[in-house]
Short mmCIF file of C-alpha atoms in Angstrom, two decimals:
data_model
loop_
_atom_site.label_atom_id
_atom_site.label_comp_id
_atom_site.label_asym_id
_atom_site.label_seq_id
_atom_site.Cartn_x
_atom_site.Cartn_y
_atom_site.Cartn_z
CA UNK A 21 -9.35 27.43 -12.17
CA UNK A 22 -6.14 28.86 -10.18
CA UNK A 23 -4.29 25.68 -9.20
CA UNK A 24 -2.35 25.73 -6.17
CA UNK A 25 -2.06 22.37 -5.12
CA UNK A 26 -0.97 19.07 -7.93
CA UNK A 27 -1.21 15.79 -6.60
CA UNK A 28 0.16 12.57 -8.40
CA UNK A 29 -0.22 9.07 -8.04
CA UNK A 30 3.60 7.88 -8.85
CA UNK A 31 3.59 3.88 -10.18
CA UNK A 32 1.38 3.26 -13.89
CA UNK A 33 1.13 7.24 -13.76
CA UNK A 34 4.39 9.74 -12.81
CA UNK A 35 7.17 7.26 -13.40
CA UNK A 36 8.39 5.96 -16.43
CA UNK A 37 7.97 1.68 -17.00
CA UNK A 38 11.31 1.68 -15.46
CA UNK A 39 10.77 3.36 -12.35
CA UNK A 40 12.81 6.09 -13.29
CA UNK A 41 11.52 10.39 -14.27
CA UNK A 42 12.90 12.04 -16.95
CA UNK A 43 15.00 15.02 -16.63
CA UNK A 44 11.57 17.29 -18.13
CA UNK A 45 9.58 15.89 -15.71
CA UNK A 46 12.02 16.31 -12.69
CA UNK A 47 12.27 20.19 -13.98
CA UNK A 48 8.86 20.47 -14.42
CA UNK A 49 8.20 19.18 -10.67
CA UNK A 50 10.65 22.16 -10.12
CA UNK A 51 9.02 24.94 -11.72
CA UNK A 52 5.75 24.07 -10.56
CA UNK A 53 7.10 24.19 -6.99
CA UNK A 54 8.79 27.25 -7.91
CA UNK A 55 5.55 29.23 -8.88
CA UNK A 56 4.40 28.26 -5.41
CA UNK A 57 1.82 25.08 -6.04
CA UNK A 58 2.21 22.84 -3.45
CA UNK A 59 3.34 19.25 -5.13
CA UNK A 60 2.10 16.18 -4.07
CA UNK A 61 2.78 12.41 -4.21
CA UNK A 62 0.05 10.36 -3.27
CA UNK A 63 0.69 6.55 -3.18
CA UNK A 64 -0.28 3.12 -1.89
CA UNK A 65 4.13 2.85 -1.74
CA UNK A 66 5.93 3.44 2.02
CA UNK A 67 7.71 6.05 2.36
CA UNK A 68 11.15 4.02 2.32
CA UNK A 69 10.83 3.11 -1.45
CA UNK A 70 9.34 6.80 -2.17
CA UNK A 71 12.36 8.24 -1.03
CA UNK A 72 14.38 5.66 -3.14
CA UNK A 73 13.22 7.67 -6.33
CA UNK A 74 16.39 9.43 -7.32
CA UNK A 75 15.85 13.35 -7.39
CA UNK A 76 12.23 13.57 -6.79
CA UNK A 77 11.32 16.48 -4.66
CA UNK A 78 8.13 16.77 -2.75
CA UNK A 79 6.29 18.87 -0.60
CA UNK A 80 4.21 16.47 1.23
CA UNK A 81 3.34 13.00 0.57
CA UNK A 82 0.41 10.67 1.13
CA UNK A 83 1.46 6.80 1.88
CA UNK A 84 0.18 3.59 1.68
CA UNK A 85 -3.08 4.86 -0.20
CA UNK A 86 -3.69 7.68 2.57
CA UNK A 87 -2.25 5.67 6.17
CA UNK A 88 0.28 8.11 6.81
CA UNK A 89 0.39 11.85 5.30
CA UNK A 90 3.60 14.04 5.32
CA UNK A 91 3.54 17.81 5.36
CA UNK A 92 7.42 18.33 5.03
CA UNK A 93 9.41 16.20 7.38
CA UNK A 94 6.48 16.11 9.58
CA UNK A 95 3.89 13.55 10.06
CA UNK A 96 0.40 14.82 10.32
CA UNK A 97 -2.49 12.39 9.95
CA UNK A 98 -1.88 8.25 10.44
CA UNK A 99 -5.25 5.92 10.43
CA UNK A 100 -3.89 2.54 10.66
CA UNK A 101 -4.54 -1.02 11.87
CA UNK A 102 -5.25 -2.62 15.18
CA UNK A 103 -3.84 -6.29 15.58
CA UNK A 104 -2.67 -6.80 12.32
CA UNK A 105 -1.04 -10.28 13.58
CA UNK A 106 -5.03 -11.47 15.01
CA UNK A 107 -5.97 -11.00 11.23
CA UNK A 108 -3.34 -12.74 9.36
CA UNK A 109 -3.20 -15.79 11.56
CA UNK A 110 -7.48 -15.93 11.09
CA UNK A 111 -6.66 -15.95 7.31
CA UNK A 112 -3.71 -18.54 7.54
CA UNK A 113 -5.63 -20.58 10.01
CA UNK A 114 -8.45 -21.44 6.79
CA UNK A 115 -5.72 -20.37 4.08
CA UNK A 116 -2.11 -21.70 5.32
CA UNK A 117 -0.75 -20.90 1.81
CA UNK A 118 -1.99 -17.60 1.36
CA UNK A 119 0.76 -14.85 0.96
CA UNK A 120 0.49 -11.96 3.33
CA UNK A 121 2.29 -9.15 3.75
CA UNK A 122 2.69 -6.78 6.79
CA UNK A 123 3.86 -2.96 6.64
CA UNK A 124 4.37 -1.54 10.07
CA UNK A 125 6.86 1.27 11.16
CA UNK A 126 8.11 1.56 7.44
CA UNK A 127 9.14 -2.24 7.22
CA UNK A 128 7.59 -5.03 5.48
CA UNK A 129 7.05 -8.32 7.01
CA UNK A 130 5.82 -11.12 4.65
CA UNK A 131 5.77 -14.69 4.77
CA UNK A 132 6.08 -15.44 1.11
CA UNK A 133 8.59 -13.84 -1.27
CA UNK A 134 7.89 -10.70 -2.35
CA UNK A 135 10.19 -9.96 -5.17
CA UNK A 136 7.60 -12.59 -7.02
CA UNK A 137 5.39 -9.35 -6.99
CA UNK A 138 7.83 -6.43 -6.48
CA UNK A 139 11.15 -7.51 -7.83
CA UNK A 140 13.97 -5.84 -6.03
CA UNK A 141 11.66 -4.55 -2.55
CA UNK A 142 13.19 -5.07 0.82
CA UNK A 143 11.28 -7.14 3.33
CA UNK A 144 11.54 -9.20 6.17
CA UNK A 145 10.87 -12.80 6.16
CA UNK A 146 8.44 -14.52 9.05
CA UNK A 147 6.72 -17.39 9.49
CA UNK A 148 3.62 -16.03 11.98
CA UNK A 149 4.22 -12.67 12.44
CA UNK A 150 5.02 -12.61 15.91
CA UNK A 151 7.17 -9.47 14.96
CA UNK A 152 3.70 -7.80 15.51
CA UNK A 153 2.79 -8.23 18.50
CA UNK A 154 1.25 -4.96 19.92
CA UNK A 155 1.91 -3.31 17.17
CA UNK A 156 -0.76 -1.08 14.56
CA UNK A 157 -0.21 -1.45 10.89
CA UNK A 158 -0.35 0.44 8.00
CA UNK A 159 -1.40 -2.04 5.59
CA UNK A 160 -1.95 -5.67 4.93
CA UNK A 161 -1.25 -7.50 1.88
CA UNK A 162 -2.39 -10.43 0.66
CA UNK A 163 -1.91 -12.40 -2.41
CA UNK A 164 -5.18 -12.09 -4.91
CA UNK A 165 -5.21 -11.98 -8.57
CA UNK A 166 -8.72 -10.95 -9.26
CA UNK A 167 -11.34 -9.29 -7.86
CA UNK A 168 -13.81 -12.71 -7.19
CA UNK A 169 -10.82 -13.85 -4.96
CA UNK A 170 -10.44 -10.44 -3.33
CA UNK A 171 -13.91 -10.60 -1.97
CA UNK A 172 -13.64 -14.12 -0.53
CA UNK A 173 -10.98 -12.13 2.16
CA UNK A 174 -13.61 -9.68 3.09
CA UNK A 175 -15.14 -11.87 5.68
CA UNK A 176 -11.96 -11.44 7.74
CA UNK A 177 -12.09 -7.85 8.06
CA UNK A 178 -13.53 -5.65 11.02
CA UNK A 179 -16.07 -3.05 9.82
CA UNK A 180 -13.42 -0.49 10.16
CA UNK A 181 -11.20 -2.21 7.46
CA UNK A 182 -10.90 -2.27 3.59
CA UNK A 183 -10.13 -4.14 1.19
CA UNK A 184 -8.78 -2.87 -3.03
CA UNK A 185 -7.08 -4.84 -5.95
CA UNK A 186 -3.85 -3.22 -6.89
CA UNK A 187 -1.61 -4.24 -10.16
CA UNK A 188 -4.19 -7.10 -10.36
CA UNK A 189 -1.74 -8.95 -7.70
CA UNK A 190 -2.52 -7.95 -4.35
CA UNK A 191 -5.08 -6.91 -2.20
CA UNK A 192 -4.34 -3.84 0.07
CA UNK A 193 -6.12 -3.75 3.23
CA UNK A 194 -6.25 -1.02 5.26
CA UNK A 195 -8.49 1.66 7.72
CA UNK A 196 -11.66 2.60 6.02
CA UNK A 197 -9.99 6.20 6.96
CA UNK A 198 -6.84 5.81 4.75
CA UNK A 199 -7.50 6.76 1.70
CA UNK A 200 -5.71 8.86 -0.78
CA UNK A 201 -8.51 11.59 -0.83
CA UNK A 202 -8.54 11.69 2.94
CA UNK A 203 -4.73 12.77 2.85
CA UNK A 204 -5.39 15.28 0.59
CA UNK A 205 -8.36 16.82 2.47
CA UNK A 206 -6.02 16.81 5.69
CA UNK A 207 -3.01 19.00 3.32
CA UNK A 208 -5.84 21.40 1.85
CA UNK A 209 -6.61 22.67 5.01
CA UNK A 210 -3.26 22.87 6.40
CA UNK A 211 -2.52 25.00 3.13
CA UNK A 212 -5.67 26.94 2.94
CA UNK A 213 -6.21 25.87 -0.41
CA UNK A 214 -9.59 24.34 -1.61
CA UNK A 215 -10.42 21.50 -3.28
CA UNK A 216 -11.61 23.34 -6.40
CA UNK A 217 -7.85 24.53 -6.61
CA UNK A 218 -6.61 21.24 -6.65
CA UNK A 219 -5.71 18.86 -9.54
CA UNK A 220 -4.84 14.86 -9.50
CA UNK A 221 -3.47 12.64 -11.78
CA UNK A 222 -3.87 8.78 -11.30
CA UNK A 223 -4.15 5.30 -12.96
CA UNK A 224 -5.70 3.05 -10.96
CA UNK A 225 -9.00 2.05 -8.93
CA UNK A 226 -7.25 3.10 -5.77
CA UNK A 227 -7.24 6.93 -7.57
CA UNK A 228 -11.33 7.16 -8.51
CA UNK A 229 -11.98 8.87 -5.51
CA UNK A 230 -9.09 11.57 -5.41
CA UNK A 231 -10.12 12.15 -9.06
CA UNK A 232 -13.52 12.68 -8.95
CA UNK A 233 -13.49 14.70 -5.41
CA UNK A 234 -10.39 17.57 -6.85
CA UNK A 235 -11.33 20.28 -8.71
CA UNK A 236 -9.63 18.61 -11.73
CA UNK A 237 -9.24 14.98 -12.15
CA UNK A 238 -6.35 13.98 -14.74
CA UNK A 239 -6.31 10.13 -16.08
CA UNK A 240 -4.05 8.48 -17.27
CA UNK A 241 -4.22 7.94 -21.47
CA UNK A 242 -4.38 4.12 -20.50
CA UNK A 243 -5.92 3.63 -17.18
CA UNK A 244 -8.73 1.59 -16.95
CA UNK A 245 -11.86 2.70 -18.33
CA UNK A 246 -13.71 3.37 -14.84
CA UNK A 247 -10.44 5.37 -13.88
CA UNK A 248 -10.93 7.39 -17.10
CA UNK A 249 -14.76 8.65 -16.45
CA UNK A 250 -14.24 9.00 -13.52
CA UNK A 251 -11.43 12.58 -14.33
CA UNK A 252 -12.51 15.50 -16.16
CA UNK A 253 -9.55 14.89 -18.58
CA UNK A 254 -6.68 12.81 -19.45
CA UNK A 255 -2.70 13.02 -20.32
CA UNK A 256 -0.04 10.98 -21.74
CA UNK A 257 1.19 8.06 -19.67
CA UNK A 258 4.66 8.20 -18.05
CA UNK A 259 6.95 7.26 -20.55
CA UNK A 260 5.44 10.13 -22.27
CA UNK A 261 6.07 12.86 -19.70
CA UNK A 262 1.97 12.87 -19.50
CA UNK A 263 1.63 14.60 -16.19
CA UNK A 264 4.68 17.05 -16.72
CA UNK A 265 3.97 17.94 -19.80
CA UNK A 266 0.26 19.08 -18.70
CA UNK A 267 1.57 20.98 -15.57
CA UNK A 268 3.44 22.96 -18.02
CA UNK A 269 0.84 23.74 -20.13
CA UNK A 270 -1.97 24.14 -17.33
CA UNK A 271 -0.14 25.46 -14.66
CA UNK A 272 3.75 26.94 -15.59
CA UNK A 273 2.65 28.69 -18.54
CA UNK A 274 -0.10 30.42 -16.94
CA UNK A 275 2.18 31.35 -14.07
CA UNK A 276 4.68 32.72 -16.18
CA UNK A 277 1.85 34.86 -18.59
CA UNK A 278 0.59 35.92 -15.48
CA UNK A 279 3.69 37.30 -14.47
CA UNK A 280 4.58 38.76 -17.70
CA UNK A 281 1.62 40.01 -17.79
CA UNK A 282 1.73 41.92 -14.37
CA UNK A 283 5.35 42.77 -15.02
CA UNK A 284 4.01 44.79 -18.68
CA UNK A 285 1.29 46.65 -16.64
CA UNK A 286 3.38 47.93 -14.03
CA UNK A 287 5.97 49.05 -16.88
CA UNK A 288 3.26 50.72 -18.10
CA UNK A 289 2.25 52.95 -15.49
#
């Protein structure tokens, strides 16, 4: 399989337990960009705290699980949410202590702290959400630690909504068109580049689908086990370099033996 485009899921799979890449993975990133395979991040994170990543370089990126796709600096595909504020009061109206969480226009609105989740994140405080007014979200949060409680919230969705578990903490909700494998269709054929010449790496539930619909799904060592059937193969987890160290050995070194190998045959003649 000639890869041309690597896509990553970044938290539990790219990053370290600290947040952070290592200086092999950051080169890595390079030299796969270098050989000209178009890298990826794919991510239920906004772009605001994606950027935040010191020295990671990108060449598109796929937000808040698929709501918002990047090709460069431009926007090209958004599937978001229609009255965001008529669903969170219908939820606080049988729920008043339930923690929700807005994103819309790359800020976060909650009414409940969310550092208690995501210690250090940026968001503004309200107390109904009158903020959005007239506006279309991204995503929703809201506050469930299991998947028996994430169901009970399904019953104050519109068919056109979803609903996933993520870090056993929250439950996303968001257009039944954002999804991570959506925003990597929409790149593919940009690029020109098939989904046979595509590999993921991922984590998470929110990463089945991207894994099982590229040509090569990549788990994580210690993702779940439904994450892990669902890939062709798996790699070391962050703090291990996992997905840098198998772009080198799937993707660089076969550049570069190409190369050297097309390089000796023109010597040749």
């Amino acid at each position: 399989m000639d890869i041309r485009m690597a896509v990553t899921d970044l938290d539990g799979t790219l990053l370290r337990g600290d947040k952070s890449l290592s200086t092999y993975t950051l080169r890595m990133i390079e030299r796969v960009r270098a050989y000209g395979i178009l890298f990826v991040v794919a991510t239920a994170r906004p772009i605001r705290t994606v950027k935040s990543i010191s020295a990671l370089r990108f060449d598109a990126g796929i937000f808040h699980n698929g709501a918002v796709v990047y090709d460069g600096a431009a926007c090209v595909g958004k599937a978001g949410i229609e009255n965001p504020r008529e669903i969170a009061l219908r939820i606080l109206r049988d729920r008043p202590d339930c923690g929700i969480g807005i994103e819309a226009e790359d800020v976060l609105y909650e009414n409940f702290d969310a550092g208690s989740i995501w210690p250090g994140l940026s968001y503004t405080y309200t107390r109904d959400f009158s903020e959005l007014s007239g506006k279309t979200a991204d995503k929703i949060l809201v506050r469930a630690g299991s998947a028996a409680e994430l169901e009970s919230f399904r019953a104050y969705l519109p068919e056109n909504l979803y609903i996933q578990l993520s870090e056993n903490a929250v439950g996303m909700v968001m257009n039944r068109a954002a999804t991570k494998l959506n925003g990597i269709r929409c790149l593919a054929a940009r690029h020109g580049i098939a989904m046979e010449e595509i590999v993921a790496f991922g984590d998470d539930l929110n990463d089945v689908e991207m894994l099982r619909g590229c040509g090569c799904g990549v788990a994580v060592v210690n993702a779940p086990p439904q994450v892990k059937e669902a890939a062709n193969t798996v790699c070391a987890e962050g703090d291990a370099d996992g997905v840098a160290r198998w772009l080198e050995k799937n993707c660089v070194r076969v550049k570069a033996g190409r190369l050297a190998g097309g390089l000796a045959a023109r010597r040749a003649e």
